[in-house]
Coordinates of C-alpha atoms in Angstrom, one line a residue:
Chain L
M21 CA -21.1 -10.4 -8.5
S22 CA -18.7 -8.2 -6.4
A23 CA -15.6 -9.9 -4.9
E24 CA -14.9 -10.2 -1.2
F25 CA -12.8 -7.6 0.4
A26 CA -10.3 -10.4 1.3
T27 CA -9.8 -11.2 -2.4
L28 CA -9.1 -7.6 -3.2
V29 CA -6.5 -7.6 -0.4
D30 CA -4.9 -10.8 -1.6
Y31 CA -4.9 -9.6 -5.1
W32 CA -3.3 -6.2 -4.2
F33 CA -0.5 -7.9 -2.1
G34 CA 0.2 -10.7 -4.6
D35 CA -1.2 -13.4 -2.3
L36 CA -3.5 -15.0 -4.9
P37 CA -2.2 -18.1 -6.8
R38 CA -1.4 -17.3 -10.4
E39 CA -4.5 -18.9 -12.0
Q40 CA -6.8 -17.3 -9.5
E41 CA -5.1 -14.0 -10.1
A42 CA -5.6 -14.2 -13.8
A43 CA -9.3 -15.1 -13.3
F44 CA -9.7 -12.3 -10.8
E45 CA -8.2 -9.8 -13.2
E46 CA -10.8 -11.0 -16.0
H47 CA -13.5 -10.3 -13.5
L48 CA -12.2 -6.9 -12.5
F49 CA -11.9 -5.5 -15.9
G50 CA -15.7 -6.1 -16.3
C51 CA -16.9 -4.9 -12.8
D52 CA -17.2 -1.4 -12.1
E53 CA -18.0 -2.1 -8.2
C54 CA -14.8 -4.2 -7.8
T55 CA -12.8 -1.4 -9.6
T56 CA -14.2 1.1 -7.0
K57 CA -13.6 -1.2 -4.1
L58 CA -10.0 -1.8 -5.2
A59 CA -9.5 1.9 -5.8
E60 CA -10.6 2.5 -2.3
L61 CA -8.2 0.0 -0.9
V62 CA -5.4 1.6 -2.8
A63 CA -6.5 5.1 -1.6
L64 CA -6.5 3.8 2.0
G65 CA -3.0 2.4 1.6
G66 CA -1.9 5.7 0.1
A67 CA -3.4 7.5 3.2
V68 CA -1.8 5.1 5.5
R69 CA 1.7 5.7 3.8
A70 CA 1.2 9.4 4.0
A71 CA 0.2 9.4 7.7
W72 CA 3.2 7.4 8.3
R73 CA 5.6 9.5 6.4
E74 CA 4.1 12.7 7.8
G75 CA 4.7 11.4 11.4
A76 CA 1.2 11.0 12.5
V77 CA 1.6 7.5 13.7
R78 CA 3.8 5.6 16.2
A79 CA 4.8 2.0 15.8
V80 CA 7.2 -0.6 16.9
I81 CA 8.7 -1.5 13.5
S82 CA 10.4 -4.6 11.9
R83 CA 14.0 -4.4 10.7
A84 CA 12.6 -4.8 7.1
L85 CA 10.7 -1.6 7.4
F86 CA 13.6 0.2 9.2
E87 CA 15.8 -0.7 6.2
A88 CA 13.0 0.3 3.6
M89 CA 12.7 3.7 5.3
K90 CA 16.4 4.3 5.0
K91 CA 16.3 3.3 1.4
A92 CA 13.5 5.7 0.8
D93 CA 15.9 8.4 1.9
L94 CA 13.9 9.3 5.1
R95 CA 16.1 11.0 7.7
L96 CA 16.3 8.7 10.6
H97 CA 17.7 9.8 13.9
E98 CA 18.9 6.6 15.8
Y99 CA 19.5 5.9 19.3
S100 CA 21.0 2.5 20.3
M101 CA 20.6 1.3 23.8
G102 CA 21.4 -1.8 25.9
P103 CA 19.5 -2.9 28.9
G104 CA 19.9 -0.4 31.9
G105 CA 20.7 2.3 29.3
R106 CA 19.9 6.0 29.6
V107 CA 20.1 8.4 26.7
N108 CA 19.7 12.1 26.2
C109 CA 17.6 12.4 23.1
T110 CA 15.7 14.9 20.8
I111 CA 14.2 15.2 17.5
T112 CA 15.1 18.0 15.1
A113 CA 13.1 19.8 12.5
S114 CA 15.0 18.0 9.7
D115 CA 14.4 14.5 11.2
D116 CA 11.7 12.5 9.6
F117 CA 11.7 9.9 12.4
V118 CA 13.6 8.9 15.6
V119 CA 14.2 5.3 16.0
S120 CA 15.1 3.9 19.3
R121 CA 17.0 0.5 18.8
L122 CA 16.6 -1.4 22.1
S123 CA 18.9 -4.3 22.3
A124 CA 17.9 -7.4 24.6
P125 CA 18.5 -11.1 24.9
L126 CA 15.8 -12.2 22.7
A127 CA 16.8 -15.6 21.5
D128 CA 14.1 -18.1 22.4
V129 CA 11.7 -15.3 23.4
R130 CA 8.1 -16.0 22.0
R131 CA 6.4 -12.6 22.8
V132 CA 7.6 -9.3 23.9
D133 CA 5.5 -6.6 25.7
L134 CA 6.7 -3.1 25.9
V135 CA 5.8 -1.1 29.0
T136 CA 6.1 2.6 29.2
D137 CA 4.8 5.3 31.5
A138 CA 2.0 5.7 28.9
G139 CA 0.8 2.0 29.1
R140 CA 1.5 -1.6 28.2
F141 CA 1.9 -2.5 24.4
E142 CA 1.4 -6.3 24.1
D143 CA 3.2 -8.6 21.5
V144 CA 5.3 -6.0 19.8
P145 CA 7.3 -7.0 16.7
F146 CA 11.1 -7.9 17.6
D147 CA 14.0 -9.3 15.8
A148 CA 15.2 -12.2 17.8
A149 CA 18.3 -13.0 15.7
A150 CA 19.4 -9.4 15.9
G151 CA 18.3 -8.9 19.5
E152 CA 16.5 -5.7 18.9
V153 CA 13.2 -4.0 19.4
L154 CA 12.8 -0.8 17.1
M155 CA 10.7 1.8 18.7
C156 CA 9.5 4.5 16.6
P157 CA 7.4 7.2 18.3
A158 CA 5.1 9.5 16.3
P159 CA 7.5 12.3 15.1
G160 CA 4.7 14.9 14.9
A161 CA 3.7 14.6 18.5
L162 CA 7.5 14.3 19.6
K163 CA 8.3 17.5 17.7
R164 CA 5.6 19.3 19.6
S165 CA 6.7 17.9 23.2
G166 CA 8.5 19.7 25.7
K167 CA 11.1 18.1 28.1
F168 CA 10.2 14.7 29.6
T169 CA 11.6 11.4 30.8
L170 CA 10.3 8.2 29.4
H171 CA 10.9 4.8 31.0
V172 CA 10.7 1.7 28.9
R173 CA 10.7 -1.8 30.0
L174 CA 10.7 -4.9 27.8
L175 CA 9.3 -8.1 29.1
A176 CA 9.4 -11.6 27.8
V177 CA 6.0 -13.2 28.0
D178 CA 5.2 -17.0 27.9
D179 CA 3.1 -19.6 29.4
A180 CA 5.2 -19.6 32.6
G181 CA 4.8 -15.8 33.1
E182 CA 6.9 -12.9 32.3
R183 CA 10.4 -11.6 33.0
A184 CA 12.2 -8.3 32.4
L185 CA 14.5 -8.2 29.5
G186 CA 15.7 -4.7 30.2
D187 CA 15.0 -1.2 31.3
Y188 CA 15.7 1.9 29.2
T189 CA 15.4 5.6 30.0
F190 CA 14.9 8.6 27.5
E191 CA 15.5 12.0 28.6
H192 CA 14.0 14.0 26.0
S193 CA 14.6 17.7 25.3
P194 CA 13.1 19.7 22.5
S195 CA 15.8 20.7 19.9
Chain A
M10 CA -24.0 1.5 -22.7
E11 CA -22.7 -2.2 -22.9
D12 CA -19.0 -2.8 -23.7
A13 CA -20.0 -4.3 -27.0
E14 CA -22.3 -1.3 -28.0
L15 CA -19.5 1.0 -27.0
A16 CA -17.0 -0.8 -29.3
R17 CA -19.3 -0.9 -32.2
A18 CA -20.2 2.8 -31.9
I19 CA -16.5 3.7 -32.0
A20 CA -15.9 1.3 -35.0
R21 CA -19.1 2.7 -36.8
S22 CA -18.0 6.3 -36.8
A23 CA -14.5 5.7 -38.3
P24 CA -12.8 7.3 -39.9
A25 CA -14.5 10.2 -38.1
L26 CA -14.4 10.0 -34.3
D27 CA -17.2 9.6 -31.9
P28 CA -16.2 11.9 -29.1
A29 CA -18.9 10.7 -26.6
A30 CA -18.2 7.1 -27.1
E31 CA -14.5 7.4 -26.7
A32 CA -14.9 9.6 -23.7
E33 CA -17.0 6.9 -22.2
F34 CA -14.5 4.2 -23.2
C35 CA -11.8 6.1 -21.4
R36 CA -13.9 7.0 -18.2
R37 CA -14.8 3.2 -18.1
F38 CA -11.4 1.6 -18.5
A39 CA -8.7 4.2 -17.4
P40 CA -9.3 3.3 -13.7
R41 CA -9.1 -0.4 -14.4
V42 CA -6.0 -0.1 -16.5
R43 CA -4.5 2.3 -13.9
L44 CA -5.2 -0.3 -11.1
Y45 CA -3.7 -3.0 -13.1
G46 CA -0.6 -0.8 -13.7
L47 CA -0.2 0.2 -9.9
R48 CA -0.4 -3.5 -9.0
H49 CA 2.1 -4.8 -11.5
L50 CA 4.4 -1.9 -11.8
R51 CA 4.2 -0.3 -8.4
D52 CA 4.8 3.0 -9.8
R53 CA 2.3 5.8 -10.4
H54 CA 4.0 7.4 -13.4
A55 CA 4.5 4.0 -15.1
A56 CA 0.8 3.2 -14.3
A57 CA -0.2 6.5 -15.9
D58 CA 1.9 5.7 -18.9
L59 CA 0.2 2.3 -19.2
V60 CA -3.2 4.0 -19.2
Q61 CA -2.2 6.1 -22.0
Q62 CA -0.6 3.4 -24.1
V63 CA -3.2 0.7 -23.5
L64 CA -6.2 3.1 -24.2
M65 CA -4.6 4.4 -27.4
M66 CA -3.8 0.9 -28.7
T67 CA -7.3 -0.2 -27.9
L68 CA -8.8 2.9 -29.6
E69 CA -6.6 2.4 -32.6
R70 CA -8.0 -1.1 -33.0
L71 CA -11.6 -0.2 -32.4
R72 CA -11.3 2.7 -34.9
A73 CA -9.9 0.4 -37.5
G74 CA -12.8 -1.9 -36.9
K75 CA -10.2 -4.7 -36.0
L76 CA -11.9 -5.9 -32.7
R77 CA -13.4 -9.3 -33.8
E78 CA -15.5 -9.7 -30.7
P79 CA -16.7 -6.5 -29.5
E80 CA -18.4 -8.2 -26.5
R81 CA -15.0 -9.1 -25.3
L82 CA -13.7 -5.5 -25.2
A83 CA -12.8 -5.8 -21.4
S84 CA -10.8 -9.0 -22.2
F85 CA -9.0 -7.3 -25.0
V86 CA -8.0 -4.3 -22.7
L87 CA -6.9 -6.7 -20.1
G88 CA -4.7 -8.7 -22.7
T89 CA -3.2 -5.5 -23.9
C90 CA -2.3 -4.4 -20.4
R91 CA -0.6 -7.8 -19.9
R92 CA 1.3 -7.4 -23.2
V93 CA 2.5 -3.8 -22.6
V94 CA 3.5 -4.8 -18.9
L95 CA 5.4 -7.6 -20.3
E96 CA 7.1 -5.5 -22.8
H97 CA 7.8 -2.9 -20.1
F98 CA 9.7 -5.5 -18.1
R99 CA 11.6 -6.5 -21.2
G100 CA 12.4 -2.9 -21.7
T101 CA 10.9 -2.6 -25.2
A102 CA 7.9 -0.6 -24.5
R103 CA 6.9 1.3 -27.5
R104 CA 5.1 4.7 -27.0
G105 CA 6.2 7.8 -28.9
A106 CA 4.5 7.2 -32.4
L107 CA 1.1 6.2 -30.9
L108 CA 1.0 9.1 -28.5
E109 CA 1.8 11.4 -31.5
M110 CA -1.0 9.7 -33.8
Y111 CA -3.6 9.2 -31.2
G112 CA -2.9 11.5 -28.2
I113 CA -5.8 11.3 -25.6
E114 CA -6.7 14.4 -23.7
D115 CA -5.2 14.2 -20.2
E116 CA -8.5 15.1 -18.5
A117 CA -10.1 11.9 -20.0
L118 CA -7.4 9.9 -17.9
E119 CA -7.3 11.7 -14.7
D120 CA -8.1 9.6 -11.7
A121 CA -11.4 9.7 -10.3
E122 CA -11.6 12.1 -7.3
P123 CA -9.4 10.2 -4.8
R124 CA -11.1 9.4 -1.5
V125 CA -9.9 11.8 1.0
F126 CA -9.3 10.2 4.5
E127 CA -9.3 12.5 7.6
R128 CA -5.7 12.1 8.9
E129 CA -6.6 12.4 12.6
R130 CA -9.3 9.8 12.2
L131 CA -7.0 7.6 10.3
A132 CA -4.1 8.0 12.9
A133 CA -6.6 7.1 15.7
C134 CA -7.9 4.1 13.9
L135 CA -4.2 2.9 13.3
E136 CA -3.6 3.4 16.9
A137 CA -6.6 1.3 17.8
L138 CA -5.0 -1.8 16.1
S139 CA -2.7 -4.1 17.9
E140 CA 1.1 -3.6 17.7
R141 CA 1.6 -6.4 15.3
E142 CA -1.4 -5.4 13.1
R143 CA -0.2 -1.7 13.0
A144 CA 3.3 -2.8 12.0
V145 CA 2.0 -5.1 9.2
V146 CA -0.3 -2.6 7.8
I147 CA 2.3 0.1 7.8
G148 CA 4.9 -2.2 6.5
S149 CA 2.7 -3.6 3.8
F150 CA 1.8 -0.2 2.3
F151 CA 5.1 1.3 2.7
E152 CA 6.7 -1.5 0.8
E153 CA 4.6 -4.3 -0.3
S154 CA 7.1 -7.0 -0.3
I155 CA 8.2 -6.3 3.3
S156 CA 8.7 -9.2 5.6
E157 CA 7.9 -9.4 9.4
P158 CA 10.6 -11.2 11.6
G159 CA 9.2 -14.1 13.4
L160 CA 6.1 -14.4 11.1
S161 CA 5.5 -16.6 8.2
A162 CA 4.1 -15.2 4.9
G163 CA 0.7 -16.9 5.9
N164 CA 0.7 -15.3 9.2
V165 CA 1.4 -11.8 7.8
R166 CA -1.6 -12.4 5.3
V167 CA -3.9 -13.4 8.1
I168 CA -2.9 -10.3 10.2
R169 CA -3.2 -8.1 7.2
H170 CA -6.6 -9.2 6.4
R171 CA -7.7 -8.8 10.0
A172 CA -6.1 -5.3 10.4
L173 CA -7.4 -4.0 7.1
G174 CA -10.9 -5.1 8.0
K175 CA -10.7 -3.5 11.4
L176 CA -9.2 -0.2 9.8
R177 CA -12.1 -0.1 7.1
V178 CA -14.8 -0.5 9.6
C179 CA -13.1 2.1 12.0
M180 CA -12.8 4.6 9.1
E181 CA -16.5 4.0 7.9
R182 CA -17.6 4.7 11.5
A183 CA -16.1 8.2 11.3

């Protein structure tokens, strides 16, 4: 019998308990269907990684991913800004990514929403201890962009409502 | 052909080779060993080496008629994978002599045609995920051991399941 997708995901990311993992491997080595499904999951992962590395995707990222990208020798162009900040920014042909490091008072904040001219992005990842939100626009689209201004607002959201944490302005020019 | 029949066919023809049976053995087990290698070694080249080594060691055993329970061929291959990976981590992996003695044609070990995902579609499907889901999926595949601040390992696991399920459905819809 073929394994559930969730089991394949847990196996791949090392989330199965040791004994269950050993039993699953016994099954996998005798199951063509599971081998095919796992190979598809691995291929999907490779495609996600490639899409990210090639700049096709935007994301608000964790510090851990930021550090992993640095370790992988990706060329990151960083802009750091506090609340009320404004920055002239660009992306050059040799940059792999632009990472905007938005600092804000995030201690005790439970949820952060990021609002831009393009829309509202709910519950973005943030590092409360470091007081930072790391915004990573899709480099591919950014490299094709002309001059524009982007307004960003960070909001703390909880049961009582929402409050602004900071406003940030990017003045983008092509390189 | 069942695993046991395959094992017996290879053993029967020794010392001559049974190219058809050996090719079928490689076709069947190379992807499994490769996935095992990718999972435990997290390195494409090391996984490719593992495929070569494990298939050669198993063929050596089969040709010598030393596999006592042919019906347990898959378990034997898995056990060999585990041993070689352990040796790999101990830094004592042996390779050269077997490669010389029982070199396997590279084309027998090539990956099955990798599934091609249309990049724009994949980007759109990733965009359709929530911010947390996208961050977890990208982080998970960029570096498997990555952590997400403010989330427990259990939470990351739940988000990963949900996100990959959505991504799979979205890609299949294309």
